[in-house]
Short mmCIF file of C-alpha atoms and ligand atoms in Angstrom, two decimals:
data_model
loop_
_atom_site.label_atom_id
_atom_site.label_comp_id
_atom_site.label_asym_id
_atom_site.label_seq_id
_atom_site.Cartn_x
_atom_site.Cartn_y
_atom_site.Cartn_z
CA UNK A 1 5.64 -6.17 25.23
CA UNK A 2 2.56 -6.11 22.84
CA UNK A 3 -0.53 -3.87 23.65
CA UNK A 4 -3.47 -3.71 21.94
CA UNK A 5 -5.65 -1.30 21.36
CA UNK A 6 -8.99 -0.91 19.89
CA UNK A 7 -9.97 2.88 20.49
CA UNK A 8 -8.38 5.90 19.53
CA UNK A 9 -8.85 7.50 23.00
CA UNK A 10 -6.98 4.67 24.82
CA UNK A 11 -4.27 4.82 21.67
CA UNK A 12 -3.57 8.48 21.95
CA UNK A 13 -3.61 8.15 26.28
CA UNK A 14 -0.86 4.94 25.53
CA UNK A 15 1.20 7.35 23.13
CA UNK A 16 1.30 10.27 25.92
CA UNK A 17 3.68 8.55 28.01
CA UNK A 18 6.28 7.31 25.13
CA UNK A 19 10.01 8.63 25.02
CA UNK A 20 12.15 8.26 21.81
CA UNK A 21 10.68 7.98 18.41
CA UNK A 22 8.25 6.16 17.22
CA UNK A 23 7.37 4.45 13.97
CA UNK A 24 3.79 3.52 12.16
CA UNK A 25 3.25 1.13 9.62
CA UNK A 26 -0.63 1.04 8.79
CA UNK A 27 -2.01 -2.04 7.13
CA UNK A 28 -5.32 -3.77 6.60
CA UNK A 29 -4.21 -6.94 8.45
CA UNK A 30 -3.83 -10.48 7.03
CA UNK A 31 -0.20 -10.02 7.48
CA UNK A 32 2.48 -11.30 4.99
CA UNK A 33 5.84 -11.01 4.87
CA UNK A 34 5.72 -7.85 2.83
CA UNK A 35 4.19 -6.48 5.98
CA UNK A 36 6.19 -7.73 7.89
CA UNK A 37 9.28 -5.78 5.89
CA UNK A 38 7.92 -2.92 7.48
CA UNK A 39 7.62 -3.86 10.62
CA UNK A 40 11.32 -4.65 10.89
CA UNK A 41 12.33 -1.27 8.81
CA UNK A 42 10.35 0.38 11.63
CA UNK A 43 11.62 -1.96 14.44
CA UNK A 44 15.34 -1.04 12.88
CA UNK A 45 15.03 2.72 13.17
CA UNK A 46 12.54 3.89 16.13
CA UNK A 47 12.33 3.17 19.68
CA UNK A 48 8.43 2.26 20.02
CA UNK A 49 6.65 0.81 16.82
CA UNK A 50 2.47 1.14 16.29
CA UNK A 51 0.68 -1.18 13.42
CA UNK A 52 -2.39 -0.07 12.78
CA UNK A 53 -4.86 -3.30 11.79
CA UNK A 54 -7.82 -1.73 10.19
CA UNK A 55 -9.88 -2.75 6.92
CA UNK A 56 -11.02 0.98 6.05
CA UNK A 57 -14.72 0.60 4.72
CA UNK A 58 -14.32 4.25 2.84
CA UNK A 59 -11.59 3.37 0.44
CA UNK A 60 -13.73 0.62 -1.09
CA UNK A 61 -15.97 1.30 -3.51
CA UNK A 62 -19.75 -0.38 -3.22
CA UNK A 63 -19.32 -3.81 -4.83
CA UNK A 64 -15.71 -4.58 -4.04
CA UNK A 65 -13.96 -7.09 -1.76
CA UNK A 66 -14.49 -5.45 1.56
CA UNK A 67 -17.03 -7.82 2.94
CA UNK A 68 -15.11 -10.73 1.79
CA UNK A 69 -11.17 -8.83 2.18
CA UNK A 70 -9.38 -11.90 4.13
CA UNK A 71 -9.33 -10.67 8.32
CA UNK A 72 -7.15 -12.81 10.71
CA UNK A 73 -6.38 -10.89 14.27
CA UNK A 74 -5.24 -14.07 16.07
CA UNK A 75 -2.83 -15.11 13.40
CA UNK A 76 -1.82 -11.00 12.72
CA UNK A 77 -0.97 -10.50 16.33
CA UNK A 78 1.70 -13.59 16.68
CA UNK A 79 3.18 -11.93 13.55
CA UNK A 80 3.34 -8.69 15.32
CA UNK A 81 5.09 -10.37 18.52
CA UNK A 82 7.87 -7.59 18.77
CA UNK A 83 6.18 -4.73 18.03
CA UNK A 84 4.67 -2.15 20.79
CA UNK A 85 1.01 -0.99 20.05
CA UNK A 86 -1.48 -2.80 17.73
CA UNK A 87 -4.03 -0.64 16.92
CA UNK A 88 -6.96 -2.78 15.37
CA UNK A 89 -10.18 0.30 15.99
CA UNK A 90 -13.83 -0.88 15.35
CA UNK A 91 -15.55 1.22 12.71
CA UNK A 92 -17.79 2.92 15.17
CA UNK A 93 -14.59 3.90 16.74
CA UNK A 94 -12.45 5.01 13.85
CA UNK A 95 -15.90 6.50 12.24
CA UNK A 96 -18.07 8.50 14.92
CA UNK A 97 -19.84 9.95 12.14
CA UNK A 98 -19.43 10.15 8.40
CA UNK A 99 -16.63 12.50 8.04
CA UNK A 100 -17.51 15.96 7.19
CA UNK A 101 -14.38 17.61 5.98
CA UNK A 102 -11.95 15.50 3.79
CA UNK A 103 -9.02 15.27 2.02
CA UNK A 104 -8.74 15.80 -1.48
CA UNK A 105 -6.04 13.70 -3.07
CA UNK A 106 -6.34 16.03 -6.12
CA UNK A 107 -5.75 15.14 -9.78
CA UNK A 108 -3.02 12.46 -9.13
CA UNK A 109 -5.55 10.19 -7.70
CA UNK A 110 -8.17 10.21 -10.71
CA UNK A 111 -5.05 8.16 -13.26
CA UNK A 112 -4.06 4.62 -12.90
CA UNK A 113 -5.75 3.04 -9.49
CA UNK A 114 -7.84 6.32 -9.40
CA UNK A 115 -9.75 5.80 -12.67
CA UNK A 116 -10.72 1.95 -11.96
CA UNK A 117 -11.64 3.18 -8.44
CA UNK A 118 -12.37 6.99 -8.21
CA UNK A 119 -12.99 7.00 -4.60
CA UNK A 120 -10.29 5.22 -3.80
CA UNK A 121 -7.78 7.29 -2.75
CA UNK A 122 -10.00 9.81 -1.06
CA UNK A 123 -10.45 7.38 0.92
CA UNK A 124 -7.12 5.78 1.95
CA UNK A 125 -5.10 9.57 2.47
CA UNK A 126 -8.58 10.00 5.12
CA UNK A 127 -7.66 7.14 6.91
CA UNK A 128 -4.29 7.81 6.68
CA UNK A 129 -4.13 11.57 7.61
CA UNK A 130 -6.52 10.10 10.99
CA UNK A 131 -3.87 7.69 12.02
CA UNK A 132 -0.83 9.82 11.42
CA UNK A 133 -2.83 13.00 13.67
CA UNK A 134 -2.99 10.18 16.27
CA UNK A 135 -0.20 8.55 16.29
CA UNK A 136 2.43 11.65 15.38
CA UNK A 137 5.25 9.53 14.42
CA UNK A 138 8.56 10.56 13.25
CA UNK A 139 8.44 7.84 10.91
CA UNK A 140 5.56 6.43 9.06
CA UNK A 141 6.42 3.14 6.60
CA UNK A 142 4.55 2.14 3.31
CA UNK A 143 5.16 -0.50 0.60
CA UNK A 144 6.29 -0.08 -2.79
CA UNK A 145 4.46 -2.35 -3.71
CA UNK A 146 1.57 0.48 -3.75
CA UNK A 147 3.34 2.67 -5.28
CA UNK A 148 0.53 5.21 -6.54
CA UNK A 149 -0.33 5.47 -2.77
CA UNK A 150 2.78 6.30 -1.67
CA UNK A 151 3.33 8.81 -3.84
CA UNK A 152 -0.08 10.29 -2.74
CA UNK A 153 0.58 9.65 0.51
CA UNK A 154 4.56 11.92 0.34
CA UNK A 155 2.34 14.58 -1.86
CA UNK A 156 -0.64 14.96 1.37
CA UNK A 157 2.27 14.70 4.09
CA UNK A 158 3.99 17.96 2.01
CA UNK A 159 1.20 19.83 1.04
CA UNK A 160 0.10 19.76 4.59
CA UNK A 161 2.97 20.33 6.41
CA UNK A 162 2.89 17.11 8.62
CA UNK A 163 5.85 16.56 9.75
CA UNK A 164 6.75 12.51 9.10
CA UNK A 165 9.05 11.08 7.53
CA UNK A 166 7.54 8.69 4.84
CA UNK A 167 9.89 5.46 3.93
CA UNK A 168 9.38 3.68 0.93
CA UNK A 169 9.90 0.12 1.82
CA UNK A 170 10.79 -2.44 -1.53
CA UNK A 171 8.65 -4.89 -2.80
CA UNK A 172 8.50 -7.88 -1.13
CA UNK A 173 8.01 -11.03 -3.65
CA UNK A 174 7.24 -14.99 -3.36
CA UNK A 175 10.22 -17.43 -4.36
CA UNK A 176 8.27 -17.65 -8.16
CA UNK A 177 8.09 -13.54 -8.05
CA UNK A 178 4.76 -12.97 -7.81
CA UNK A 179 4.16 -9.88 -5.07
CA UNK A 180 3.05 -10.66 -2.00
CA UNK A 181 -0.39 -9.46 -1.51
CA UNK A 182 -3.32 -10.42 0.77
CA UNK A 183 -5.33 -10.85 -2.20
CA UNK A 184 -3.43 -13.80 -3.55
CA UNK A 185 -5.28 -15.54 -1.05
CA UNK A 186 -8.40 -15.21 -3.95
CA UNK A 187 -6.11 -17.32 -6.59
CA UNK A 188 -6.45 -20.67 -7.71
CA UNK A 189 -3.37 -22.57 -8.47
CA UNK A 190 -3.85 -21.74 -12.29
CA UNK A 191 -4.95 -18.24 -11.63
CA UNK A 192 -1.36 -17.71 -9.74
CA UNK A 193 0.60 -19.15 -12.70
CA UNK A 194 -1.42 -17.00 -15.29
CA UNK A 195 -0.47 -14.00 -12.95
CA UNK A 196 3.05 -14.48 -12.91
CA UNK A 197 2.82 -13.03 -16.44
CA UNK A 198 3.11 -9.63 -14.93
CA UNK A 199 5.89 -9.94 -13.28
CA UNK A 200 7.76 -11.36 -16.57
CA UNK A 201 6.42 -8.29 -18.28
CA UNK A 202 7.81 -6.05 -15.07
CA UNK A 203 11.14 -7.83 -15.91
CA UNK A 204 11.12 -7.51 -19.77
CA UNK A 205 10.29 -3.74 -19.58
CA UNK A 206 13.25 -3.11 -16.94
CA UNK A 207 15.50 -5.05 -19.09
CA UNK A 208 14.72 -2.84 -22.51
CA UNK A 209 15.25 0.45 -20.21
CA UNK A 210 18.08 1.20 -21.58
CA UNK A 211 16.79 1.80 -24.84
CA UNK A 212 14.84 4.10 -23.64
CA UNK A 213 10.76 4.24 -21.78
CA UNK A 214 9.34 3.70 -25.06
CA UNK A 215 10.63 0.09 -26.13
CA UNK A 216 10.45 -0.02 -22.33
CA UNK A 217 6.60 0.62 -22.27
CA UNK A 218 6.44 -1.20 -25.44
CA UNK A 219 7.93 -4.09 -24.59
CA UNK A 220 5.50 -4.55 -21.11
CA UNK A 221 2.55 -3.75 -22.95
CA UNK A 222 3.26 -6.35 -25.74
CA UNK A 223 4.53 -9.19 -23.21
CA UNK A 224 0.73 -8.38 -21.25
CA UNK A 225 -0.63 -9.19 -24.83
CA UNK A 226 0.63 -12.51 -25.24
CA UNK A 227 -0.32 -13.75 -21.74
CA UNK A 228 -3.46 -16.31 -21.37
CA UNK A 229 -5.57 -15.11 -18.65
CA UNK A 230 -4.59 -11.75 -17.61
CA UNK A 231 -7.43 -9.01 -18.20
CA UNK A 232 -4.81 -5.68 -18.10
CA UNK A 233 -6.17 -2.37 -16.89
CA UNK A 234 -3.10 -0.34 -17.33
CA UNK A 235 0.44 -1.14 -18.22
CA UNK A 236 2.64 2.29 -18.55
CA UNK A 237 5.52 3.83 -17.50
CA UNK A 238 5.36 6.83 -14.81
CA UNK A 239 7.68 9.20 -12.96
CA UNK A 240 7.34 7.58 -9.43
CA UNK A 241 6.68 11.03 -7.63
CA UNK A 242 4.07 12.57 -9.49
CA UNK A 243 2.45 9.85 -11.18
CA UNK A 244 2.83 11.34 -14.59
CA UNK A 245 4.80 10.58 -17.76
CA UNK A 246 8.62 10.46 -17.64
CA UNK A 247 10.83 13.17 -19.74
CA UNK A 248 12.45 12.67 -22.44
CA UNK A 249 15.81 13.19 -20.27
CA UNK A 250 14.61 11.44 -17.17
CA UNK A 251 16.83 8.32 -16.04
CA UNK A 252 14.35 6.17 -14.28
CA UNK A 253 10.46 5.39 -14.54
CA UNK A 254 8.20 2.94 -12.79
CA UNK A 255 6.59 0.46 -14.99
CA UNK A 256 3.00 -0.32 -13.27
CA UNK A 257 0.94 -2.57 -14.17
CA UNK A 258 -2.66 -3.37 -12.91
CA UNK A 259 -4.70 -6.71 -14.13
CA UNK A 260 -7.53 -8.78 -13.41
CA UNK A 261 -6.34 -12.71 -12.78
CA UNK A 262 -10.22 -14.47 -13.03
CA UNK A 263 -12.11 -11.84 -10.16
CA UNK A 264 -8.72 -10.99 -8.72
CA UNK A 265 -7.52 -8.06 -9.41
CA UNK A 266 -3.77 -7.36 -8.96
CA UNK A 267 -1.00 -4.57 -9.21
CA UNK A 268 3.03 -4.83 -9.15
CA UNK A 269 5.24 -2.07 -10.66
CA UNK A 270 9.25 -2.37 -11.08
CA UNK A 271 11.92 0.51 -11.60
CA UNK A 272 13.20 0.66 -14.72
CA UNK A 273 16.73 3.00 -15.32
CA UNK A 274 16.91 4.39 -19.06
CA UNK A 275 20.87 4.56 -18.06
P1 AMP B 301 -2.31 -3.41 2.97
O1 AMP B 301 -2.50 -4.25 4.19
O2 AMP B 301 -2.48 -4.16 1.69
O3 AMP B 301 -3.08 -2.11 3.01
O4 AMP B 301 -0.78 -2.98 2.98
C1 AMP B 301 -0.23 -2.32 4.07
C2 AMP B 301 1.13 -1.82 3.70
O5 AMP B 301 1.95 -2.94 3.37
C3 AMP B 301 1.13 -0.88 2.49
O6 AMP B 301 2.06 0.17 2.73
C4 AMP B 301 1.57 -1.78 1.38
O7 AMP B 301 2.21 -1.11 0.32
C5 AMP B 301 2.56 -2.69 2.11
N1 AMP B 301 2.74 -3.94 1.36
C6 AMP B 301 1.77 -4.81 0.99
N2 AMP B 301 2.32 -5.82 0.27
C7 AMP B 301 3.65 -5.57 0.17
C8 AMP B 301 4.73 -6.23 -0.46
N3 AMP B 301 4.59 -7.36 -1.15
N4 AMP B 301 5.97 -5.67 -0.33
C9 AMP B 301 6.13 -4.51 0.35
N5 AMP B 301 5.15 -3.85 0.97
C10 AMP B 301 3.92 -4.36 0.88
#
């Protein structure tokens, strides 16, 4: 049956008693079905599942969408019917006081999402390193989707000797392929067609891989050119781990792509095999 929780005390108390493992999936609520891929990854694999509900004020920057980020408990909860603990903290609760030691996501974090938003990622692996200390599951479950993040977030869990498991969990996409993502909430009807421009340039990249992450790159970065609408950040090719460029040698890369769609700003990334 579903509990929820909005302290950390009462979470951690809840926890004490649990037998068998347990699996986290952390999200900032206005559930989708991409969140809801993780739920039932988690649900699949461990005995007691926590979702963690929580719009974390540090990993937005001053004059982003955080006031206006799309919140629905009611509607979250029935989505979370089957699952254990909800954890949905105030900020009072998550935040007693602004934190005085911190994690440093290192040089990883300043490329890509890092350089549009340079606190970003400080942010999220602060709010993620809280959670996992509290929770201590075996299994902790994050989208592809971000992929940048969960790189970060395998690098923090290694460097600091953790002890989770992190699962990568595959993109989850509309019929039209568009990502799911709370933000596509902000699009307008023409906005969402003009964004589906990224995904076509996700799919032309992966299907020049095999001539190698050049014409790969190339091809992405010249599809993004033609499209009406879409204000591209970045469109590259990475090596999915680290975040940096692929070898010469290397036999798959993540094309990632970030744009702005009107105000909207949107990511999506696709594997690409040079094979
Ligand atoms: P968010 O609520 O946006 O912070 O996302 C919470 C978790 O859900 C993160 O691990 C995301 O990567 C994951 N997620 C969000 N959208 C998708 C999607 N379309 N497919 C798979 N995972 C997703």
């Amino acid at each position: 049956m579903q509990q929820v929780v909005t302290a950390k005390q009462e979470l951690v108390e809840k926890l004490r008693g649990v037998r068998g493992s347990v699996g986290l999936v952390m999200t900032m609520g206005a559930l989708h079905e991409g969140h809801r891929r993780l739920v039932d990854a988690a649900r699949a694999e461990c005995d007691t599942v926590v979702v963690s509900i929580y719009v974390n004020p540090l990993q937005f920057a001053p004059g982003e969408d955080f006031d206006a980020y799309p919140r629905s408990l009611k509607k979250d909860l029935e989505m979370l019917r089957d699952v254990d603990i909800v954890f949905a903290p105030s900020d009072e609760d998550m935040y007693e006081r602004s934190p005085l030691i911190t994690v440093n996501p290192g040089d990883v974090a300043t490329r890509y999402e890092g350089r549009t938003r340079p606190t970003h990622f400080a942010g999220v692996l602060q709010v993620v390193a809280k959670v996992l200390n509290l929770v201590r599951p075996d299994k902790a479950y994050f989208g592809r989707k971000d992929a940048q993040q969960l790189a970060l977030v395998k690098t923090m869990v290694a460097d600091l000797d953790m002890g989770v498991d992190i699962v990568g969990v595959p993109i989850v996409r509309d019929v039209d392929g568009l990502a799911l993502s709370s933000r596509n909430a902000y699009l307008s009807s023409e906005e969402r067609s003009a964004a589906l421009a990224i995904v076509r340039a996700l799919e032309t990249a992966r299907a020049m891989g095999s001539a190698g992450p050049e014409a790969a790159e190339k091809a992405l970065t010249e599809c993004l050119s033609q499209a009406d609408g879409v204000d591209v950040d970045y469109a590259t090719i990475v090596d999915a781990d680290t975040f940096l460029g692929v070898s010469s040698d290397a036999r798959y890369g993540l094309a990632i792509v970030a744009a702005r769609v009107g105000s909207t700003r949107l990511i999506d990334n696709m594997e690409v095999s040079f094979g």
